[in-house]
PDB file of C-alpha atoms in Angstrom:
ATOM      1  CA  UNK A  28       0.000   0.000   0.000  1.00 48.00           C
ATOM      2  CA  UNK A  29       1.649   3.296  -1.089  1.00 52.00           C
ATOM      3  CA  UNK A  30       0.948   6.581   1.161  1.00 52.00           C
ATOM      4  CA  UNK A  31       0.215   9.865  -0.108  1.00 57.00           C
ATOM      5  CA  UNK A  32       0.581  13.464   1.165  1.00 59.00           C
ATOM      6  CA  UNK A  33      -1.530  15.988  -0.125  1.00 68.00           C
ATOM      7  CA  UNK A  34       0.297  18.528  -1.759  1.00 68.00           C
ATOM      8  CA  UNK A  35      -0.671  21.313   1.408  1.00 72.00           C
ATOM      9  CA  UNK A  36       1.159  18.942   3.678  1.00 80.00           C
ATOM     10  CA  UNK A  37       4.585  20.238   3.427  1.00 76.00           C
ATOM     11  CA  UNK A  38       3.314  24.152   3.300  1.00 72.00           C
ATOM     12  CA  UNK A  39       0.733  23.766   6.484  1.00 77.00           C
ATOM     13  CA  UNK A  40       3.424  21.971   8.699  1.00 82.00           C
ATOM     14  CA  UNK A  41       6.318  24.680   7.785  1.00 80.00           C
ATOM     15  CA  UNK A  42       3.556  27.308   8.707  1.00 77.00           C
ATOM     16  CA  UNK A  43       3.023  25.815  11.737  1.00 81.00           C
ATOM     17  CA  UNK A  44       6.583  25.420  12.468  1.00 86.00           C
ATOM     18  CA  UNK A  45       7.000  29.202  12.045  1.00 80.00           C
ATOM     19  CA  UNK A  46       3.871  30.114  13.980  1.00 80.00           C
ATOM     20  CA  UNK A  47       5.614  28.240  16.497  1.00 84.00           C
ATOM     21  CA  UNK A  48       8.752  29.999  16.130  1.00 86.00           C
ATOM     22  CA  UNK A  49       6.939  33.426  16.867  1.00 86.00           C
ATOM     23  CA  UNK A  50       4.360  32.688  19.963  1.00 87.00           C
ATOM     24  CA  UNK A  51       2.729  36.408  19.629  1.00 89.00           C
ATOM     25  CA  UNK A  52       2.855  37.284  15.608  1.00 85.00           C
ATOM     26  CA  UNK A  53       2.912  33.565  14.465  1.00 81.00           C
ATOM     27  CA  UNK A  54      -0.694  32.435  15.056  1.00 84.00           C
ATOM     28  CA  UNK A  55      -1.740  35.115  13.178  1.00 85.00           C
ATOM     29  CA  UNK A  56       0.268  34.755  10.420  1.00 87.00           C
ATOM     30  CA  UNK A  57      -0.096  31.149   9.616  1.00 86.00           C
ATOM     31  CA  UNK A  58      -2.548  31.643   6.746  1.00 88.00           C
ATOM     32  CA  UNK A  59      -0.400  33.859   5.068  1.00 90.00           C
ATOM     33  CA  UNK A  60       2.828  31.893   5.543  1.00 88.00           C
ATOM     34  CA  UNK A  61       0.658  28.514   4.733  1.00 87.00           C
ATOM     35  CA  UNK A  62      -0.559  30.936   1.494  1.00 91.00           C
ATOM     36  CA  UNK A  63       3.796  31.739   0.522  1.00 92.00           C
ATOM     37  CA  UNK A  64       4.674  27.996   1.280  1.00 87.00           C
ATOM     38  CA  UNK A  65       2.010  27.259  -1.334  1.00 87.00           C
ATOM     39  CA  UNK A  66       3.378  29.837  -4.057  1.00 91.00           C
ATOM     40  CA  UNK A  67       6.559  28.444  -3.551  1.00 90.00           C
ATOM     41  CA  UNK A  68       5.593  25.018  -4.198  1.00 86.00           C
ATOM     42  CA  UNK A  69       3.754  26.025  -7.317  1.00 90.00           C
ATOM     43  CA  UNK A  70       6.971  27.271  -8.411  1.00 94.00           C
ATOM     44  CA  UNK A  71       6.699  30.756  -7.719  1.00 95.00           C
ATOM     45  CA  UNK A  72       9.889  32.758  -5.126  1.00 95.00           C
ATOM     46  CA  UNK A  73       7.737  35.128  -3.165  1.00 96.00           C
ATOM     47  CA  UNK A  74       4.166  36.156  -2.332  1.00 96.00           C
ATOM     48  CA  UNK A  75       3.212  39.557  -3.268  1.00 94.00           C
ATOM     49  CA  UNK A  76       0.214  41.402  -2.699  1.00 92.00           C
ATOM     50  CA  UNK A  77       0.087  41.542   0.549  1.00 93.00           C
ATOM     51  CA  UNK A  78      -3.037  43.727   2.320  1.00 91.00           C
ATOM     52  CA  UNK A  79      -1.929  46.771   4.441  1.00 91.00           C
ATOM     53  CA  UNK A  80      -2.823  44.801   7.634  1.00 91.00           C
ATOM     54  CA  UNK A  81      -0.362  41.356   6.671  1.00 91.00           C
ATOM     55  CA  UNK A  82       2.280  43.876   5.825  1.00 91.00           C
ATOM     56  CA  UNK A  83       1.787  45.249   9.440  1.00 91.00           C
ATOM     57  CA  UNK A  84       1.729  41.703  10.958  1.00 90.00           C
ATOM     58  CA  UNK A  85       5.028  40.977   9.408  1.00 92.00           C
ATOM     59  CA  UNK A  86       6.548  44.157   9.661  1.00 92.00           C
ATOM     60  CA  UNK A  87       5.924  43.142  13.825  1.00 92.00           C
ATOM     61  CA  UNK A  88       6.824  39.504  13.977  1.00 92.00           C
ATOM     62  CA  UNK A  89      10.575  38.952  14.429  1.00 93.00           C
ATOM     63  CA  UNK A  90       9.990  36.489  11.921  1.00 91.00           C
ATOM     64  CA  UNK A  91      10.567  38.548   8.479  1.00 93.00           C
ATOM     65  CA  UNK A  92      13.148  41.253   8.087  1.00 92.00           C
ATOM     66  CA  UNK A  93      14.112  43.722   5.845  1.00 92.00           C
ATOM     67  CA  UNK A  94      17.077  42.741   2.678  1.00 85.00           C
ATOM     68  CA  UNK A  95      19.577  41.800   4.786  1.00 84.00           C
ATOM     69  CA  UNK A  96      18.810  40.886   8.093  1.00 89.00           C
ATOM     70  CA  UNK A  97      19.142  37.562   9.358  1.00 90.00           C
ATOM     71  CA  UNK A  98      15.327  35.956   9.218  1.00 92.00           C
ATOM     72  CA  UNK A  99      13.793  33.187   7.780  1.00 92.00           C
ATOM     73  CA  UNK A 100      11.445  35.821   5.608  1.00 94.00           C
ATOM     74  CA  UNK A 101      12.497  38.433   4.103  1.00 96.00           C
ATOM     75  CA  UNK A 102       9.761  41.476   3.177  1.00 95.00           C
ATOM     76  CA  UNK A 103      11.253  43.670   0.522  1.00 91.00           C
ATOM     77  CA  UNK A 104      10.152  47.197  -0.106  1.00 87.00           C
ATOM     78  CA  UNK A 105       7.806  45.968  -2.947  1.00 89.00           C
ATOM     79  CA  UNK A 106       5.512  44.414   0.005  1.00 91.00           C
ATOM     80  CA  UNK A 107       6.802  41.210  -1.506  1.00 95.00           C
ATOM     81  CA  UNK A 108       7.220  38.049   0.981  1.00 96.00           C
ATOM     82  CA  UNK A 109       9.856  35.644   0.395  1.00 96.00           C
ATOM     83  CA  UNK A 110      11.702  32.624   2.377  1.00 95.00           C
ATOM     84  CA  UNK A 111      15.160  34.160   3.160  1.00 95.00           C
ATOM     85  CA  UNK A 112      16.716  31.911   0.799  1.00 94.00           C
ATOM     86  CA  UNK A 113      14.977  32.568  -2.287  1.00 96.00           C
ATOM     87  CA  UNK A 114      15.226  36.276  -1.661  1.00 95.00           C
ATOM     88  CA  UNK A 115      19.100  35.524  -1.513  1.00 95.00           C
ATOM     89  CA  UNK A 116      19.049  33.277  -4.756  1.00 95.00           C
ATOM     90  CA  UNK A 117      16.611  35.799  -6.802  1.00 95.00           C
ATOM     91  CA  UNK A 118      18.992  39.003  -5.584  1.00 94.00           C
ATOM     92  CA  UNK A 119      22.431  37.004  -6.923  1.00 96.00           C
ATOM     93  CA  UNK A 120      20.854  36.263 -10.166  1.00 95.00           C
ATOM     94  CA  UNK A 121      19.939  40.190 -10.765  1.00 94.00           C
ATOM     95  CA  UNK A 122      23.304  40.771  -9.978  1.00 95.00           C
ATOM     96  CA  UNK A 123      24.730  38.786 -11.736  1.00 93.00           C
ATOM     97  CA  UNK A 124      22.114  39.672 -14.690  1.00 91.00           C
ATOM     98  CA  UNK A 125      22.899  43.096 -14.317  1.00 91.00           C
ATOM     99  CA  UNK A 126      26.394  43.067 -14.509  1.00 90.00           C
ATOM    100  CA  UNK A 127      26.180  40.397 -17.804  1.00 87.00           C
ATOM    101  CA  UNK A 128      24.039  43.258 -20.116  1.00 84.00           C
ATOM    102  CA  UNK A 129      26.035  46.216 -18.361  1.00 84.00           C
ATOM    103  CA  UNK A 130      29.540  44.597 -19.867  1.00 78.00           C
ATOM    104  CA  UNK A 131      30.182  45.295 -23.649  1.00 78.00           C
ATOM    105  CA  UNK A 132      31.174  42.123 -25.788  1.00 72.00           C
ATOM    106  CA  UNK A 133      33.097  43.776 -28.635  1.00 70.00           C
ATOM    107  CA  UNK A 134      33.586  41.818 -31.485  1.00 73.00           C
ATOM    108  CA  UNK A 135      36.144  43.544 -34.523  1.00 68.00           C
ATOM    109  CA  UNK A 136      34.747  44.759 -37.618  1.00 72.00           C
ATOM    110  CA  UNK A 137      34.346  41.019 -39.017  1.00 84.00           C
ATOM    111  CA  UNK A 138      30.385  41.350 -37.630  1.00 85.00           C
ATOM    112  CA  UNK A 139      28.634  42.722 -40.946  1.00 84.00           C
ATOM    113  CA  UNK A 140      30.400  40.175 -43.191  1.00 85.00           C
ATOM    114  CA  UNK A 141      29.321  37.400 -41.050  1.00 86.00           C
ATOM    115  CA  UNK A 142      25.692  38.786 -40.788  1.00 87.00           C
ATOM    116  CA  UNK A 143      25.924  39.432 -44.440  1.00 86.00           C
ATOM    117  CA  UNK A 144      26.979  35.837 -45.153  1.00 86.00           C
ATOM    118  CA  UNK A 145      23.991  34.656 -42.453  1.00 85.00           C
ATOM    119  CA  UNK A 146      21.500  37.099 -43.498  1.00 85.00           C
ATOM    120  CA  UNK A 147      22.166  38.585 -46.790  1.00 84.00           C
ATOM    121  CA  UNK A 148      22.358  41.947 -47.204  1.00 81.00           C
ATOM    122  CA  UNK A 149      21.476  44.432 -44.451  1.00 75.00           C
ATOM    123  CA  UNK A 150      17.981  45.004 -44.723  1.00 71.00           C
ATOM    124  CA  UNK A 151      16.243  47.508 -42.503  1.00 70.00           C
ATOM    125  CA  UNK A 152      12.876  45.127 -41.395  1.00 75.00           C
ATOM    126  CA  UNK A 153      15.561  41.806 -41.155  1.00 82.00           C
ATOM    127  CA  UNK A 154      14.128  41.762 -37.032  1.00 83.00           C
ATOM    128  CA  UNK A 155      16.406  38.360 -37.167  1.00 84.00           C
ATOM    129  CA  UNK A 156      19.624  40.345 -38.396  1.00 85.00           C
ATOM    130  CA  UNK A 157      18.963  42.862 -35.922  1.00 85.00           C
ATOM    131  CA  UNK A 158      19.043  40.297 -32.921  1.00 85.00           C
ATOM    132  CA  UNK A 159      21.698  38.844 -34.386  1.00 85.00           C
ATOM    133  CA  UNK A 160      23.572  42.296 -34.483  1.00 84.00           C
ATOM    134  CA  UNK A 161      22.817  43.048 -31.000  1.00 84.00           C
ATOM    135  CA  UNK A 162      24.013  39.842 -29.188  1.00 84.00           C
ATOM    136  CA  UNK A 163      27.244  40.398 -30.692  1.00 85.00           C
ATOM    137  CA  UNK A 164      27.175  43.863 -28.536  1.00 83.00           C
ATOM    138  CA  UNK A 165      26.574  42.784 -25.188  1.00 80.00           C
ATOM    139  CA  UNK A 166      26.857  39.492 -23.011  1.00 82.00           C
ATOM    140  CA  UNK A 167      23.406  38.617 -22.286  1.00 84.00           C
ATOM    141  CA  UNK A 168      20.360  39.416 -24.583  1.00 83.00           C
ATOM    142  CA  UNK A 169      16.449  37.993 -24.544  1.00 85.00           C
ATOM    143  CA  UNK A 170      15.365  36.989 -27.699  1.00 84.00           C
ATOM    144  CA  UNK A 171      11.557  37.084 -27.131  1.00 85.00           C
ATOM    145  CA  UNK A 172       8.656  36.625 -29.719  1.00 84.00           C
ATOM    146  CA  UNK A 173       5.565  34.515 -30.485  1.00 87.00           C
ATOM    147  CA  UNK A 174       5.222  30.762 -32.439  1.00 89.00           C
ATOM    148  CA  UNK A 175       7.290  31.437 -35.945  1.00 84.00           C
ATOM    149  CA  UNK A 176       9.132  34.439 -35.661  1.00 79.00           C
ATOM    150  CA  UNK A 177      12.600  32.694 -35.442  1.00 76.00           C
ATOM    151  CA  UNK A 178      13.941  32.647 -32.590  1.00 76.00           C
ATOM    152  CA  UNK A 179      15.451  29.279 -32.555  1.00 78.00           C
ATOM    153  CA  UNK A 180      16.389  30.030 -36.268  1.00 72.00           C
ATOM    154  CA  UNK A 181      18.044  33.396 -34.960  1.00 65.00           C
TER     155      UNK A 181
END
C-alpha cells in the first residue's frame, strides 16, 4: 500500500513550524505563511500582494526582516514576501544579470560580413539580423517573440 501526502502537507506543517517559532505574531500569520509555502511550491519565489494589515503583521513579527537581516522571511520594499533563501538566490541572479548586459562584448569589424553571409544583405525590417547584431554587442540578450518568428532560427 503506497501513502500519499496531499500537496498542502509540506506548506501547512512549515507554517506551523514558524507560527511556532513566533508565539505572539505567528498564530496570526499562519494563513499567510501557509498561502507563501504554497506559491513556492507552485513554483513561484515570493508572495506579493500583501493587504496593508499582513504587511503590518510581518513588519511586527521577528519572523521577516528587511534585505539583509538575518530571518527566515524576508519582506522587501515591494511588500513582496519571500523565504530568506529565495530572496538571496533571486537578488544574486539580478546581480549577476545586471552586470552580464552592463559589460560590452566587442567583437572587430568582421560582424557585418558574417551577418551578411547569415542574413544577406542588411535590410532595414531583417528583425532576425537585428538580434543577431545586438548579441554580438553585449553578453546577455532575450530573444523574445511569439510561435514562428525565429527565434530558434536566430
Amino acid at each position: 500500500m503506497t501513502a500519499t501526502v496531499s500537496d498542502s502537507f509540506l506548506p501547512d506543517q512549515l507554517a506551523r513550524l514558524f507560527a511556532r517559532l513566533d508565539p505572539e505574531h505567528g498564530p496570526a500569520l499562519q494563513p499567510l505563511l501557509q498561502r507563501l509555502l504554497a506559491a513556492v511550491a507552485g513554483g513561484h519565489v515570493c508572495l506579493g500582494g500583501l493587504s496593508g494589515d499582513d504587511y503590518a503583521r510581518l513588519r511586527r513579527s521577528p519572523l521577516a526582516g528587511r534585505a539583509g537581516d538575518y530571518t527566515p522571511l524576508v519582506l522587501d520594499e515591494g511588500g513582496r514576501l519571500y523565504l530568506a533563501r529565495h530572496w538571496q538566490d533571486e537578488t544574486q541572479l539580478v546581480a549577476a544579470l545586471t552586470r552580464l548586459a552592463r559589460d560590452p562584448q566587442p567583437f572587430g569589424g568582421e560582424v557585418e560580413a558574417v551577418l551578411d553571409a547569415l542574413f544577406g544583405p542588411s535590410d532595414a525590417g531583417d528583425w532576425q539580423r537585428l538580434a543577431a547584431r545586438l548579441a554580438t554587442e553585449r553578453r546577455f540578450m532575450v530573444i523574445s517573440g511569439g510561435p514562428g518568428t525565429g527565434k530558434t532560427t536566430t
